[in-house]
Amino acid sequence: MSAVILDGAKLAQAIKESLKPRIEAIAKTRGRPPALLILASDDKDRPSKTYRQTQMKVCIELGVRVQLIESRWQNSRAILETLERMADFDGVIFDLP
C-alpha cells in the first residue's frame, strides 16, 4: 500500500463546508447560534495563544459564538464556579496546564 499525501488546507475547507449547514440548523432550531467557551490558562506560551486564536477565528467563520476566558486557574473550584455562571454554552474547551 502506498502512502497518500493529504492536502491539509483543502481537507480543512471541506470539513468547514460540511459543518456550515449543521450549524445553521442548530441555530434555527434553538433560536441562537451554538456557543463555545474556551477556558485557558493565562500563560505566555505563544503557540498556545496562536492555537486559541485560530480556534476562535474558525468558530466565528462558521457562525459559532465563542468566548475565551483566560485566567490563572488556581484550583478546580474556580473553574467550576466559572462554568456555573456560563450555562448558555453548548461546549467547553479546557486549555489548562
Tab-separated table of C-alpha atoms in Angstrom:
chain	number	residue	atom	x	y	z
A	1	MET	CA	0.000	0.000	0.000
A	2	SER	CA	1.442	3.352	-0.971
A	3	ALA	CA	1.316	6.488	1.108
A	4	VAL	CA	-1.241	9.161	0.346
A	5	ILE	CA	-0.333	12.798	0.760
A	6	LEU	CA	-3.220	14.827	2.069
A	7	ASP	CA	-3.804	18.461	1.239
A	8	GLY	CA	-4.498	19.737	4.757
A	9	ALA	CA	-5.883	23.105	3.684
A	10	LYS	CA	-8.253	21.511	1.184
A	11	LEU	CA	-9.405	18.924	3.726
A	12	ALA	CA	-9.958	21.591	6.392
A	13	GLN	CA	-12.050	23.650	3.969
A	14	ALA	CA	-14.165	20.608	3.080
A	15	ILE	CA	-14.805	19.909	6.767
A	16	LYS	CA	-15.759	23.542	7.392
A	17	GLU	CA	-18.162	23.500	4.441
A	18	SER	CA	-19.794	20.326	5.740
A	19	LEU	CA	-20.282	21.909	9.167
A	20	LYS	CA	-21.951	25.124	7.984
A	21	PRO	CA	-25.404	23.640	7.251
A	22	ARG	CA	-25.366	21.695	10.521
A	23	ILE	CA	-24.507	24.830	12.497
A	24	GLU	CA	-27.211	26.807	10.686
A	25	ALA	CA	-29.761	24.085	11.506
A	26	ILE	CA	-28.808	24.159	15.191
A	27	ALA	CA	-29.108	27.953	15.243
A	28	LYS	CA	-32.537	27.781	13.603
A	29	THR	CA	-33.791	25.089	15.993
A	30	ARG	CA	-32.528	26.773	19.167
A	31	GLY	CA	-33.118	30.336	18.105
A	32	ARG	CA	-29.467	31.164	18.693
A	33	PRO	CA	-26.128	30.047	17.322
A	34	PRO	CA	-24.211	27.273	19.066
A	35	ALA	CA	-21.834	28.629	21.688
A	36	LEU	CA	-18.363	27.501	22.707
A	37	LEU	CA	-16.489	28.552	25.824
A	38	ILE	CA	-12.712	28.265	25.916
A	39	LEU	CA	-11.204	28.229	29.406
A	40	ALA	CA	-7.481	28.797	29.160
A	41	SER	CA	-4.610	29.416	31.489
A	42	ASP	CA	-3.219	32.912	31.343
A	43	ASP	CA	0.206	31.767	30.269
A	44	LYS	CA	2.720	33.356	27.977
A	45	ASP	CA	3.060	30.314	25.718
A	46	ARG	CA	2.882	31.866	22.250
A	47	PRO	CA	1.956	28.672	20.351
A	48	SER	CA	-0.967	28.040	22.715
A	49	LYS	CA	-2.247	31.579	22.245
A	50	THR	CA	-1.944	31.256	18.466
A	51	TYR	CA	-3.844	27.959	18.543
A	52	ARG	CA	-6.655	29.521	20.603
A	53	GLN	CA	-6.862	32.479	18.220
A	54	THR	CA	-7.197	30.062	15.307
A	55	GLN	CA	-9.956	28.137	17.100
A	56	MET	CA	-11.838	31.360	17.702
A	57	LYS	CA	-11.424	32.551	14.122
A	58	VAL	CA	-12.829	29.299	12.736
A	59	CYS	CA	-15.769	29.409	15.142
A	60	ILE	CA	-16.634	32.922	14.038
A	61	GLU	CA	-16.344	31.954	10.353
A	62	LEU	CA	-18.743	29.063	10.928
A	63	GLY	CA	-21.275	31.068	12.916
A	64	VAL	CA	-20.459	29.644	16.334
A	65	ARG	CA	-20.466	32.109	19.208
A	66	VAL	CA	-17.181	31.769	21.056
A	67	GLN	CA	-15.822	33.261	24.241
A	68	LEU	CA	-12.333	32.958	25.662
A	69	ILE	CA	-11.677	33.283	29.369
A	70	GLU	CA	-8.027	33.386	30.323
A	71	SER	CA	-7.114	33.213	33.977
A	72	ARG	CA	-4.564	31.819	36.366
A	73	TRP	CA	-6.742	28.961	37.491
A	74	GLN	CA	-5.610	28.053	40.987
A	75	ASN	CA	-7.963	25.152	41.535
A	76	SER	CA	-10.816	23.217	40.023
A	77	ARG	CA	-13.343	25.060	42.208
A	78	ALA	CA	-12.648	28.313	40.361
A	79	ILE	CA	-13.190	26.531	37.056
A	80	LEU	CA	-16.487	25.010	38.215
A	81	GLU	CA	-17.731	28.345	39.549
A	82	THR	CA	-16.973	29.944	36.193
A	83	LEU	CA	-18.795	27.162	34.341
A	84	GLU	CA	-21.805	27.544	36.587
A	85	ARG	CA	-22.141	31.179	35.511
A	86	MET	CA	-21.721	30.229	31.844
A	87	ALA	CA	-24.680	27.885	31.450
A	88	ASP	CA	-25.617	29.229	28.000
A	89	PHE	CA	-22.687	27.493	26.302
A	90	ASP	CA	-23.067	24.229	24.416
A	91	GLY	CA	-19.447	23.143	24.660
A	92	VAL	CA	-16.300	23.876	26.616
A	93	ILE	CA	-12.652	23.512	25.706
A	94	PHE	CA	-10.295	23.287	28.658
A	95	ASP	CA	-6.892	24.578	27.630
A	96	LEU	CA	-5.243	24.285	31.016
A	97	PRO	CA	-1.760	23.243	32.099
